[in-house]
Coordinates of C-alpha atoms in Angstrom, one line a residue:
Chain A
M13 CA 0.1 23.2 -18.8
G14 CA 1.5 20.1 -17.8
I15 CA -0.1 16.9 -18.3
I16 CA 1.0 15.6 -15.1
R17 CA 0.6 18.1 -12.6
V18 CA 1.0 17.3 -8.5
E19 CA 1.0 19.5 -5.9
Q20 CA 2.1 19.5 -2.2
L21 CA 1.6 15.9 -2.2
C22 CA 2.7 13.7 0.9
K23 CA 2.2 10.2 2.2
S24 CA 3.0 8.6 5.3
F25 CA 3.3 5.1 6.1
E26 CA 2.7 4.1 9.2
Y27 CA 4.9 0.9 11.0
Y28 CA 5.9 -0.7 13.8
E29 CA 9.8 -1.3 15.0
K30 CA 10.9 -4.2 16.8
E31 CA 14.4 -4.0 17.8
L32 CA 16.7 -7.0 17.7
G33 CA 16.1 -10.3 19.6
F34 CA 13.7 -12.7 21.3
K35 CA 12.5 -11.1 24.5
H36 CA 11.9 -7.7 22.1
S37 CA 9.3 -10.2 20.4
L38 CA 7.5 -11.1 23.6
K39 CA 7.2 -7.3 24.1
N40 CA 6.1 -6.5 21.3
L41 CA 3.5 -9.0 21.5
L42 CA 1.9 -7.1 24.1
R43 CA 3.0 -2.9 23.2
R44 CA 4.1 -2.0 19.9
K45 CA 5.6 1.2 18.9
M46 CA 3.8 3.2 16.4
M47 CA 6.1 4.9 14.4
V48 CA 5.6 7.3 11.2
K49 CA 7.4 7.7 8.6
E50 CA 6.9 10.5 5.9
A51 CA 8.1 8.8 3.0
V52 CA 6.6 11.9 0.7
R53 CA 6.9 15.2 2.3
G54 CA 5.0 18.1 0.6
I55 CA 6.4 17.7 -3.4
S56 CA 5.2 20.0 -6.6
F57 CA 6.1 19.8 -9.9
E58 CA 4.2 19.9 -13.7
I59 CA 5.4 17.4 -16.2
E60 CA 4.8 18.7 -19.7
Q61 CA 3.9 16.1 -22.5
G62 CA 7.1 14.7 -24.6
E63 CA 9.1 14.7 -21.5
M64 CA 11.3 12.7 -20.0
V65 CA 11.7 13.0 -16.6
G66 CA 14.5 10.9 -14.4
F67 CA 13.6 10.5 -10.5
L68 CA 17.0 10.3 -8.8
G69 CA 17.4 10.0 -5.4
P70 CA 19.3 7.0 -3.0
N71 CA 16.8 4.1 -1.5
G72 CA 14.2 5.4 0.9
S73 CA 13.5 8.6 -0.5
G74 CA 10.1 8.1 -2.0
K75 CA 10.5 8.2 -6.0
T76 CA 8.3 5.4 -5.9
T77 CA 6.3 6.1 -3.0
T78 CA 5.7 9.0 -5.5
L79 CA 5.5 7.1 -8.8
K80 CA 2.6 4.5 -7.4
M81 CA 0.5 8.0 -5.8
L82 CA 0.4 8.9 -9.7
S83 CA -0.6 5.8 -11.0
G84 CA -3.5 5.5 -8.2
I85 CA -2.2 2.3 -6.7
L86 CA -1.4 4.6 -3.4
Y87 CA -3.6 7.7 -2.2
P88 CA -1.8 9.6 -0.8
T89 CA -2.1 11.2 2.8
S90 CA -2.3 14.8 1.7
G91 CA -1.8 17.5 -1.0
A92 CA -2.7 16.8 -4.9
A93 CA -2.7 15.3 -8.1
Q94 CA -3.4 14.9 -12.3
V95 CA -2.7 12.7 -14.8
F96 CA -4.2 14.4 -17.6
D97 CA -7.3 15.6 -16.2
Y98 CA -8.0 12.3 -13.4
V99 CA -6.9 12.0 -10.3
P100 CA -5.5 8.4 -10.3
W101 CA -6.1 7.5 -7.1
E102 CA -9.6 8.0 -8.1
R103 CA -9.0 4.3 -10.9
K104 CA -10.7 5.4 -13.2
K105 CA -11.0 2.8 -16.2
D106 CA -10.3 5.4 -19.2
F107 CA -7.4 7.1 -17.0
K108 CA -5.7 3.3 -16.6
M109 CA -6.4 2.2 -21.0
Q110 CA -3.8 5.6 -21.1
F111 CA -1.1 4.9 -18.7
S112 CA 1.2 1.9 -17.6
I113 CA 3.9 1.3 -14.8
V114 CA 6.9 -1.1 -15.3
M115 CA 8.2 -2.0 -11.7
G116 CA 11.4 -3.6 -12.5
Q117 CA 11.7 -5.7 -9.2
K118 CA 7.9 -6.4 -10.2
S119 CA 6.6 -9.3 -13.3
Q120 CA 3.2 -8.7 -15.1
L121 CA 3.8 -12.4 -16.8
W122 CA 2.5 -15.6 -16.4
W123 CA 5.9 -18.0 -15.1
D124 CA 5.0 -20.7 -16.1
L125 CA 3.3 -19.9 -19.7
P126 CA 5.7 -17.8 -22.6
A127 CA 5.1 -14.2 -22.6
N128 CA 3.4 -14.6 -25.8
E129 CA 0.3 -15.7 -23.9
S130 CA 0.8 -12.5 -20.7
L131 CA 0.9 -10.5 -23.8
Y132 CA -2.5 -11.7 -25.2
L133 CA -3.7 -11.0 -22.3
N134 CA -2.6 -7.1 -22.5
K135 CA -4.1 -6.9 -25.4
C136 CA -7.7 -8.5 -23.4
I137 CA -7.5 -6.2 -21.2
Y138 CA -6.5 -3.5 -22.9
E139 CA -9.8 -4.2 -25.0
L140 CA -6.7 -3.7 -28.7
E141 CA -8.1 -4.5 -31.9
D142 CA -6.3 -7.2 -33.8
K143 CA -4.7 -5.1 -35.8
A144 CA -3.4 -2.7 -33.7
Y145 CA -1.9 -5.3 -31.5
T146 CA 0.1 -7.0 -34.4
T147 CA 1.1 -3.9 -35.4
A148 CA 2.2 -2.7 -31.9
L149 CA 3.8 -6.9 -31.2
A150 CA 5.8 -6.8 -34.9
E151 CA 7.0 -3.2 -33.2
L152 CA 7.9 -3.6 -30.6
T153 CA 9.4 -7.1 -30.5
E154 CA 11.9 -5.8 -33.6
L155 CA 13.1 -2.4 -31.7
L156 CA 13.7 -5.0 -28.2
D157 CA 15.3 -7.8 -30.6
V158 CA 13.0 -10.5 -28.7
K159 CA 11.1 -12.1 -31.3
D160 CA 12.5 -15.5 -30.9
L161 CA 12.1 -15.9 -27.3
L162 CA 8.4 -15.0 -27.6
N163 CA 7.0 -18.8 -27.5
I164 CA 9.2 -19.4 -24.6
Q165 CA 8.3 -20.0 -21.1
V166 CA 8.6 -16.6 -18.9
R167 CA 11.2 -18.6 -16.7
R168 CA 13.5 -19.9 -18.7
L169 CA 14.6 -16.6 -20.0
S170 CA 17.1 -14.3 -18.9
L171 CA 16.8 -11.3 -16.3
G172 CA 17.4 -8.7 -18.9
E173 CA 15.1 -10.8 -21.7
R174 CA 12.3 -10.8 -19.4
M175 CA 12.1 -7.0 -18.2
K176 CA 12.1 -6.3 -22.4
M177 CA 9.1 -8.2 -22.6
E178 CA 7.7 -6.7 -19.2
L179 CA 8.4 -3.7 -21.3
I180 CA 6.3 -4.9 -24.3
A181 CA 3.8 -6.0 -22.3
S182 CA 3.7 -2.4 -20.4
L183 CA 3.8 -0.7 -23.9
I184 CA 2.0 -3.0 -26.7
H185 CA -1.3 -0.9 -25.6
R186 CA 0.5 2.6 -26.3
P187 CA 0.2 4.2 -23.0
K188 CA 0.3 7.9 -23.6
V189 CA 2.5 7.8 -19.9
I190 CA 4.8 6.3 -18.9
F191 CA 6.1 5.2 -15.6
L192 CA 9.6 3.9 -15.2
D193 CA 10.5 2.2 -11.4
E194 CA 14.0 0.9 -12.1
P195 CA 13.3 -0.7 -15.4
T196 CA 17.3 -1.5 -15.6
I197 CA 17.8 -3.1 -11.9
G198 CA 20.0 -5.6 -11.9
L199 CA 20.9 -5.6 -15.5
D200 CA 24.2 -6.2 -16.9
L201 CA 25.7 -2.8 -18.9
I202 CA 24.8 -4.1 -22.1
S203 CA 21.5 -5.3 -21.2
Q204 CA 20.4 -1.8 -19.0
K205 CA 22.0 0.4 -22.0
R206 CA 20.5 -1.3 -24.7
I207 CA 16.8 -1.1 -22.6
R208 CA 18.3 2.8 -23.0
E209 CA 18.1 3.0 -26.5
F210 CA 15.2 1.7 -26.5
L211 CA 13.9 4.4 -24.5
K212 CA 14.8 7.2 -26.0
Y213 CA 13.4 5.8 -29.4
Y214 CA 10.1 5.5 -28.3
N215 CA 10.0 8.8 -26.4
Q216 CA 10.9 10.6 -29.8
Q217 CA 8.7 8.6 -31.8
T218 CA 5.9 8.1 -29.6
K219 CA 5.9 11.7 -28.5
S220 CA 5.1 9.8 -25.2
T221 CA 5.6 11.4 -21.9
I222 CA 7.8 8.8 -19.3
I223 CA 8.7 9.3 -15.8
L224 CA 12.0 7.1 -14.8
T225 CA 13.2 6.4 -11.2
S226 CA 16.7 4.8 -10.7
H227 CA 19.9 5.2 -8.7
Y228 CA 22.3 4.5 -11.8
M229 CA 23.5 8.5 -12.3
A230 CA 24.1 6.7 -16.6
D231 CA 20.1 6.2 -17.0
I232 CA 19.0 9.6 -16.7
E233 CA 21.9 11.7 -17.3
D234 CA 21.8 9.4 -20.6
L235 CA 18.5 9.4 -21.1
C236 CA 16.2 12.7 -19.7
K237 CA 17.1 16.4 -20.3
R238 CA 15.0 17.1 -17.1
T239 CA 15.7 15.4 -13.3
I240 CA 13.7 15.6 -10.4
I241 CA 16.3 14.3 -7.2
I242 CA 14.2 13.8 -4.4
N243 CA 15.7 12.9 -1.2
Q244 CA 13.9 12.3 2.1
G245 CA 10.7 12.6 0.3
N246 CA 11.7 16.4 -0.6
I247 CA 12.5 17.9 -4.0
V248 CA 16.3 19.4 -3.5
Y249 CA 16.9 19.8 -7.4
D250 CA 14.1 20.3 -10.4
G251 CA 16.5 20.7 -13.7
D252 CA 19.0 19.5 -16.1
L253 CA 21.1 17.0 -14.4
R254 CA 24.6 18.5 -15.8
R255 CA 24.4 22.2 -13.9
V256 CA 23.4 20.7 -10.7
N257 CA 26.5 21.9 -9.5
E258 CA 25.7 25.4 -10.1
L259 CA 24.5 25.3 -6.6
F260 CA 28.4 24.4 -6.2
N261 CA 29.7 26.8 -7.9
A262 CA 31.4 28.6 -5.6
K263 CA 33.8 25.6 -4.5
K264 CA 36.7 23.4 -6.4
I265 CA 38.1 20.9 -5.4
I266 CA 42.3 20.4 -4.9
K267 CA 44.0 17.9 -5.3
L268 CA 47.6 17.1 -3.8
Q269 CA 50.4 15.0 -4.1
F270 CA 53.1 15.2 -2.2
T271 CA 56.8 14.1 -2.0
D272 CA 56.6 13.7 2.1
E273 CA 54.1 13.6 4.4
V274 CA 51.6 16.5 5.4
P275 CA 50.0 16.4 8.2
R276 CA 45.7 17.3 7.9
Q277 CA 46.3 19.8 10.2
A278 CA 48.5 21.8 8.1
L279 CA 45.4 21.4 5.6
A280 CA 43.1 22.0 7.6
G281 CA 43.4 26.0 7.5
F282 CA 42.7 26.0 3.6
G283 CA 39.5 24.5 3.3
E284 CA 37.7 21.3 3.5
V285 CA 39.5 18.0 4.1
L286 CA 38.0 15.3 2.1
E287 CA 40.4 13.3 1.8
H288 CA 43.9 12.6 3.6
D289 CA 46.5 10.0 3.9
G290 CA 49.5 11.8 4.4
M291 CA 50.8 12.1 0.4
N292 CA 47.6 12.6 -1.0
A293 CA 45.3 15.0 0.0
V294 CA 41.8 16.3 -1.4
L295 CA 40.7 19.9 -0.1
E296 CA 37.1 21.6 -0.3
I297 CA 37.8 25.4 -1.2
D298 CA 36.5 28.8 -1.6
K299 CA 36.4 29.9 -5.6
Q300 CA 37.3 33.4 -4.1
D301 CA 40.3 31.9 -1.7
L302 CA 41.4 30.0 -4.5
Q303 CA 44.6 32.3 -6.4
R304 CA 45.9 33.2 -2.3
Y305 CA 45.8 29.3 -1.2
S306 CA 47.2 28.4 -4.4
K307 CA 50.1 29.8 -3.6
L308 CA 50.2 29.8 -0.2
M309 CA 49.8 25.9 -0.4
L310 CA 52.6 25.2 -3.6
D311 CA 55.0 27.6 -1.3
R312 CA 54.6 25.5 2.1
F313 CA 54.2 22.2 1.2
P314 CA 56.3 19.4 -1.1
I315 CA 54.0 19.1 -3.6
L316 CA 55.3 17.3 -6.6
D317 CA 51.2 17.2 -8.3
F318 CA 48.5 19.8 -7.8
N319 CA 45.3 19.9 -9.9
I320 CA 42.0 21.8 -9.8
E321 CA 39.0 20.6 -10.7
D322 CA 35.2 21.1 -10.7
I323 CA 33.5 19.0 -8.2
P324 CA 32.0 16.3 -9.5
V325 CA 28.0 15.4 -10.9
E326 CA 27.7 12.6 -8.6
Q327 CA 29.4 13.8 -5.9
G328 CA 27.0 17.6 -6.1
I329 CA 24.4 15.1 -6.0
E330 CA 25.7 13.6 -2.9
S331 CA 26.3 16.5 -1.2
L332 CA 22.8 17.0 -2.2
Y333 CA 21.1 14.1 0.1
Q334 CA 23.4 15.2 2.6
R335 CA 22.8 19.0 2.7
D336 CA 19.0 17.8 3.0
G337 CA 19.6 15.6 5.5
V338 CA 21.3 17.6 8.3
R339 CA 18.1 19.9 7.9
H340 CA 15.9 17.3 8.4
E341 CA 17.6 16.1 11.6
S342 CA 17.2 19.4 13.0
L343 CA 14.3 20.0 12.2
A344 CA 13.4 16.8 14.2
Chain B
M23 CA -12.8 -5.6 -29.2
K24 CA -15.3 -6.1 -26.3
A25 CA -14.8 -6.3 -22.5
W26 CA -15.4 -9.4 -21.4
H27 CA -12.5 -11.0 -23.7
K28 CA -10.3 -9.8 -20.7
Y29 CA -11.9 -12.2 -18.3
R30 CA -12.3 -15.2 -20.3
R31 CA -8.2 -15.3 -21.1
T32 CA -7.4 -15.1 -18.2
Y33 CA -9.7 -17.7 -17.6
M34 CA -7.6 -19.8 -20.5
L35 CA -4.9 -18.6 -19.5
A36 CA -5.2 -20.4 -15.8
F37 CA -6.3 -23.6 -17.1
Q38 CA -2.9 -24.3 -19.2
N39 CA -1.2 -22.7 -16.7
A40 CA -3.0 -26.0 -14.9
M41 CA -1.8 -28.2 -16.9
E42 CA 1.8 -27.5 -15.9
Y43 CA 1.3 -28.6 -13.2
R44 CA -1.1 -32.5 -13.6
A45 CA 1.2 -34.8 -11.3
D46 CA 0.4 -31.6 -8.3
F47 CA -3.6 -32.1 -8.7
L48 CA -2.6 -36.1 -9.2
L49 CA -1.7 -35.9 -5.5
S50 CA -3.3 -34.1 -4.3
I51 CA -6.6 -37.2 -5.4
I52 CA -4.0 -39.9 -4.3
S53 CA -3.9 -37.9 -0.7
G54 CA -7.9 -36.8 -0.8
S55 CA -8.8 -40.5 -0.9
F56 CA -7.0 -41.7 2.4
I57 CA -8.8 -39.4 4.8
V58 CA -12.2 -40.8 2.6
I59 CA -10.8 -44.7 2.8
V60 CA -10.0 -44.3 6.9
Q61 CA -13.5 -43.2 7.9
C62 CA -15.1 -46.1 5.7
F63 CA -12.7 -48.3 8.2
L64 CA -14.3 -46.1 11.1
W65 CA -17.9 -46.4 10.1
T66 CA -17.4 -50.4 9.2
A67 CA -16.4 -50.7 12.8
V68 CA -19.2 -48.8 14.4
F69 CA -21.9 -50.1 12.7
S70 CA -20.2 -53.4 13.2
S71 CA -20.3 -53.3 16.6
S72 CA -23.2 -51.6 17.0
P73 CA -26.5 -53.0 18.5
N74 CA -28.7 -50.3 16.0
D75 CA -28.9 -50.3 12.5
V76 CA -29.4 -46.5 12.2
I77 CA -26.6 -44.2 14.3
N78 CA -27.6 -40.3 14.5
G79 CA -29.9 -40.8 11.2
Y80 CA -27.6 -42.4 9.0
T81 CA -27.8 -46.3 7.9
Y82 CA -24.7 -48.7 7.0
S83 CA -25.1 -47.6 3.5
Q84 CA -26.4 -43.9 4.0
M85 CA -22.9 -43.1 6.1
I86 CA -20.4 -44.8 3.5
I87 CA -22.0 -42.9 1.0
Y88 CA -21.8 -39.6 2.6
S89 CA -18.3 -40.2 4.0
V90 CA -17.3 -40.5 0.3
L91 CA -19.3 -38.0 -1.7
S92 CA -18.4 -36.1 1.3
G93 CA -14.4 -36.3 -0.2
V94 CA -15.4 -35.8 -3.6
V95 CA -17.3 -32.8 -2.8
S96 CA -15.3 -30.8 -0.6
K97 CA -12.2 -31.8 -3.3
L98 CA -15.0 -29.8 -5.8
V99 CA -15.6 -27.0 -4.0
S100 CA -12.1 -26.7 -2.3
A101 CA -10.6 -22.8 -3.1
G102 CA -7.1 -22.9 -2.3
F103 CA -6.4 -19.9 -3.9
E104 CA -6.3 -17.1 -0.9
G105 CA -2.8 -17.7 -0.8
E106 CA -2.1 -16.5 -3.6
I107 CA -4.4 -13.2 -2.6
A108 CA -2.1 -12.9 0.5
N109 CA 1.0 -13.2 -1.2
D110 CA -0.2 -10.2 -3.7
I111 CA -1.1 -8.2 -1.1
K112 CA 2.2 -8.4 0.7
T113 CA 4.6 -8.6 -1.7
G114 CA 2.5 -5.7 -3.9
G115 CA 1.8 -7.9 -6.6
L116 CA -1.6 -6.2 -6.6
S117 CA -0.3 -3.2 -8.1
K118 CA -0.2 -4.6 -11.2
F119 CA -4.4 -5.0 -10.8
I120 CA -5.1 -1.9 -9.3
A121 CA -2.7 0.3 -12.5
Q122 CA -5.0 -2.2 -15.4
P123 CA -8.2 -1.6 -16.5
I124 CA -9.0 -5.1 -14.5
N125 CA -11.3 -6.2 -12.1
Y126 CA -9.8 -7.8 -9.6
F127 CA -12.4 -9.6 -8.1
W128 CA -13.3 -11.1 -11.6
Y129 CA -10.2 -11.7 -12.1
R130 CA -9.5 -14.2 -9.1
I131 CA -12.9 -15.6 -10.7
C132 CA -12.0 -16.4 -13.9
S133 CA -8.2 -17.5 -12.6
F134 CA -10.1 -20.1 -10.0
F135 CA -12.9 -21.3 -12.4
G136 CA -9.7 -22.5 -15.5
G137 CA -7.2 -23.5 -13.0
K138 CA -10.4 -25.9 -11.7
T139 CA -12.1 -26.8 -15.1
V140 CA -9.8 -29.9 -15.3
Q141 CA -9.9 -30.4 -12.2
M142 CA -13.9 -30.2 -11.8
G143 CA -13.9 -32.6 -14.6
I144 CA -12.2 -35.7 -13.6
V145 CA -13.8 -35.0 -10.6
L146 CA -17.7 -35.0 -11.5
L147 CA -16.5 -38.2 -13.6
M148 CA -14.7 -40.2 -10.1
L149 CA -18.6 -39.0 -8.9
V150 CA -20.2 -40.9 -11.7
V151 CA -18.5 -43.9 -11.0
M152 CA -18.9 -43.6 -7.6
M153 CA -22.4 -43.1 -7.4
I154 CA -23.2 -46.2 -10.6
I155 CA -20.9 -48.2 -7.9
F156 CA -23.3 -47.8 -4.8
A157 CA -26.4 -48.3 -7.0
Q158 CA -25.3 -51.8 -7.4
M159 CA -24.2 -52.4 -4.5
W160 CA -27.3 -51.0 -2.3
E161 CA -29.2 -51.0 -5.6
I162 CA -30.0 -47.2 -4.7
Q163 CA -32.0 -45.3 -6.9
F164 CA -30.5 -41.5 -7.2
G165 CA -32.9 -40.3 -9.2
V166 CA -32.7 -37.4 -12.2
M167 CA -34.3 -34.6 -9.7
R168 CA -32.3 -35.1 -7.0
T169 CA -29.6 -35.5 -9.1
V170 CA -30.1 -32.1 -11.0
F171 CA -30.6 -30.4 -7.1
F172 CA -27.7 -32.2 -6.1
L173 CA -25.4 -30.4 -8.5
A174 CA -27.3 -27.3 -8.1
S175 CA -26.1 -27.5 -4.6
I176 CA -22.5 -28.1 -5.4
V177 CA -22.5 -24.6 -7.8
F178 CA -24.1 -22.8 -5.2
G179 CA -21.1 -24.4 -2.3
L180 CA -18.7 -23.6 -5.0
L181 CA -19.6 -20.1 -5.1
I182 CA -20.1 -19.9 -0.8
N183 CA -16.8 -21.0 -0.6
F184 CA -15.3 -18.7 -2.6
L185 CA -16.3 -15.5 -1.2
L186 CA -15.1 -17.1 2.0
F187 CA -12.3 -17.3 1.1
Y188 CA -12.1 -14.5 -1.0
S189 CA -13.1 -12.3 1.8
I190 CA -11.0 -13.9 4.7
S191 CA -8.4 -13.5 2.0
A192 CA -9.0 -9.4 2.5
L193 CA -7.4 -9.8 6.1
A194 CA -4.0 -10.2 4.6
F195 CA -4.5 -6.4 4.6
V196 CA -4.8 -6.3 7.9
V197 CA -2.2 -8.9 9.1
T198 CA 0.9 -9.1 7.0
E199 CA 1.3 -13.1 7.8
V200 CA -2.3 -14.4 7.7
W201 CA -0.8 -18.2 7.2
G202 CA -2.1 -18.9 10.5
V203 CA -5.4 -17.4 10.4
F204 CA -5.8 -19.2 6.7
I205 CA -5.0 -22.5 8.5
A206 CA -6.9 -21.7 11.1
F207 CA -9.7 -20.7 8.8
S208 CA -9.7 -24.0 6.4
Q209 CA -9.2 -25.8 8.9
G210 CA -12.6 -24.9 10.7
V211 CA -14.5 -24.2 7.1
Y212 CA -13.4 -28.5 6.3
M213 CA -15.0 -29.5 9.3
L214 CA -17.9 -26.9 9.8
S215 CA -18.8 -28.1 6.5
G216 CA -19.6 -31.2 7.0
A217 CA -16.5 -32.9 5.2
V218 CA -15.0 -35.1 7.9
F219 CA -18.6 -35.9 9.6
P220 CA -21.9 -35.5 9.0
L221 CA -22.6 -33.2 11.7
N222 CA -26.3 -34.7 13.2
I223 CA -22.4 -36.1 15.2
F224 CA -22.4 -32.6 17.1
G225 CA -25.8 -33.2 18.8
D226 CA -28.8 -31.0 17.6
A227 CA -27.5 -27.9 19.9
A228 CA -24.7 -27.8 17.5
T229 CA -26.6 -28.6 14.6
G230 CA -28.9 -25.7 15.6
V231 CA -26.3 -23.2 15.4
F232 CA -25.0 -24.8 12.3
S233 CA -27.7 -23.9 10.5
L234 CA -27.5 -20.2 11.0
L235 CA -23.8 -19.9 9.5
P236 CA -22.6 -21.0 5.7
F237 CA -20.7 -23.8 6.6
Q238 CA -22.7 -26.7 6.2
Y239 CA -23.6 -25.7 2.8
I240 CA -20.5 -26.2 1.2
V241 CA -21.1 -29.6 1.7
F242 CA -23.1 -31.1 4.2
F243 CA -26.7 -30.3 2.6
P244 CA -25.4 -31.7 -1.0
V245 CA -24.1 -34.1 0.2
N246 CA -27.6 -34.7 2.0
I247 CA -29.4 -34.5 -0.9
I248 CA -27.7 -36.9 -3.4
N249 CA -27.4 -39.4 -0.1
G250 CA -31.7 -39.6 0.7
N251 CA -31.4 -37.2 3.5
L252 CA -33.5 -34.3 3.0
A253 CA -37.3 -34.6 1.5
S254 CA -37.5 -32.3 -1.3
D255 CA -39.0 -29.0 0.4
A256 CA -35.9 -28.9 3.1
I257 CA -34.4 -29.4 -0.7
V258 CA -35.7 -26.2 -2.0
S259 CA -35.4 -24.1 0.6
G260 CA -31.7 -25.3 1.7
L261 CA -31.1 -23.8 -2.2
M262 CA -32.5 -20.5 -1.2
I263 CA -30.6 -20.5 2.2
Q264 CA -27.1 -20.8 -0.5
A265 CA -28.3 -18.5 -2.6
G266 CA -29.2 -15.5 0.2
W267 CA -25.5 -17.0 1.6
V268 CA -23.8 -16.0 -1.9
I269 CA -25.4 -12.6 -2.3
A270 CA -25.1 -11.7 1.3
L271 CA -21.5 -13.2 1.2
I272 CA -20.7 -10.9 -1.9
F273 CA -21.7 -7.4 -0.4
I274 CA -19.5 -9.1 2.7
A275 CA -16.6 -9.5 0.3
K276 CA -17.6 -5.9 -1.6
L277 CA -17.3 -4.5 1.9
C278 CA -13.4 -6.3 3.0
W279 CA -12.2 -5.1 0.1
A280 CA -13.1 -2.2 -0.1
S281 CA -11.8 -1.1 3.0
G282 CA -8.9 -2.9 2.7
M283 CA -7.8 -1.9 -0.6
R284 CA -7.7 2.5 1.5
K285 CA -4.8 0.6 3.7
Y286 CA -2.9 -1.2 0.6
V287 CA 0.7 0.1 0.3
A288 CA 2.1 -1.9 -2.4
V289 CA 5.2 -2.6 -0.9
G290 CA 8.0 -3.1 -2.7
G291 CA 9.8 -1.8 -5.2

C-alpha cells in the first residue's frame, strides 16, 4: 500500500473580483462579487515509499495547493488524503516530525543571522540528539558543498547558496517524506543541476519519498520516473514523462521548407497547420494519412526540405494543457 | 533533546537578532522621551496657573512622576510584533510553522521576550534611575512592598498587552490589509492604557467604563501603584483582576486563532 494516498481531493478558494480602475474600487466597497476558484478538482493518486514523483503543470494549476494539503497547511474542501497513516491537516506532532516541505519562494531561515543558527533551531524544533545533528549536518554540507558558508549571515548569501541552506534546514531531521515546491526557481542552470544531482543522490541513499513540483521540464525529466501532470486542478497524465507522447501517437509532425511561396490554404487540406510563413510550414498529420499525403505534397509543392518527426514531449504536454482547458470551458 | 529546548533556542535567536538592530532601539528610546518631556512642561504650566495644589487627584509631584513613569512603563510593555504576525499570515510565512512541530503561540512569546530582553534591561535601569532621582527631589519613599507589587503588575500588564495584540493580529486571517486596524488599535490601547494621561482626567463616568476594560491594567494601574495613589487593598484586588484578564485573554486568543487557522489560505509559492 502506498505511503501517500489521495482520493478525490478538492480545494476551492473564495475571492473577490475587482475590475480595473478607481471607480470599480469604490463600487467594490459597497458590493463585492464573490468568486470561487476551484484550485484542485478531485484528484486521486497513490505513491509508494522511495518513489520520486514530479508534479508538472502551468502556473496556477493546483500543484502547490496539493502539496500544501498533503503537508497539512491547508484544509481541503472535500476528499481524503493520508501520508503514512496520518491525515495531514490534523497536524499531529508525530506526523510533522517525519516529513518536510521546502518552498522555493519562502525562506525558513533567519535573515539577519548566519544559517547555522537557523539550522540549530531546527535541530531543537525536531528534538534531534547532538550526534544525529552533527552527522546529518556534516553529510549535507559536504554533499552540497557549503561548509564554509555556515557562518555567514543569510542575507549575504546568493540565491543558490540560500536554497542549499534551505534544503539542509529541511532535511536535517532526515524526513521520510519530502515535498519540494519549486526548489530550483530562479536559479542558474549550474545551480539547478547541482540541486538536481543532490536530490537524486539523496533519494537513492535514504529511500525517502519525494514529491517535486516544478515548471522546469528538465527538473522532472532528470529526476522523476513518474510524472503527474496537473492542469486546472485535474490530473491529466500519470506515468512516465517520456511516454506522454503515446497519447498522441496517432499524429506526426511534418516540417516543410519551400523554394517558392506556398499559401496557407493550399496546405490546410492535409492536416492542421501549426506554423506558416510562406517559405516554411509545420503541419500535424494523422499517421494513417502520412504516406499518401507525403507523396501528394512532394508532387504538388516546390519542396526544398522535408522532415517527419514525432511530437516533442513539450508539445505533448502543451496539448494536454490545452485539451483540458477546452473541456472545462465547455463544461462551464 | 527535550521539547522545550526549541523555545529556549527561539528566545536566544530572537535575542541575537535584536542585537542586529541596536540603533533602532536607541532611537525608539529617544523618540519616546519627547512625549514625556512635552507632558512635563504641560503639567508644570497647568499647575502653576491653577490655584489648586491637587488636580484630578494628583499633586504636582505625583503628576510628574506619573508622566515620566507611564512613558517608561508603556515602553516596557509595548508589543510591536502584530505587523510581523500579519505579514506571516498575509504572505504565507505561517505555513512553515504549521508544517513544523512547533507551537506558534509559544514561538511568538519566546521570540517576543527574546527580542525585548536587552531593551527591558535598559528600560528597567532607566526606571531605577528615575525613581532615585524622584526620591531625592521630593523626598518620597517608594517602599519595598510597593516596588514588588509594581513589578508584578508590570509583568501582568506585559502579558495582557501581548495577548491583546496576539488576538487582534488574528484579524489578518479575515482582513488582508490590517495595517489601518493595527494603527487604530494600538493608538486606542495607548490612550486607554493611560500612557498619555492619567485616566481620571476623562471624568468619573468614563473611569467607570475603563475599569471594565483590560486596557487600564497595562500602564495606568502599575504606575498608580508606585505613585502611591492606591491603598494596599486596591492594589491586591487590581492584581487579581489583572490575573483574571490574562486568563480570559488566553481563551480569547485561542479562539481567534483557532477560527483564523481554518481560514488560512497560505498564499504564494
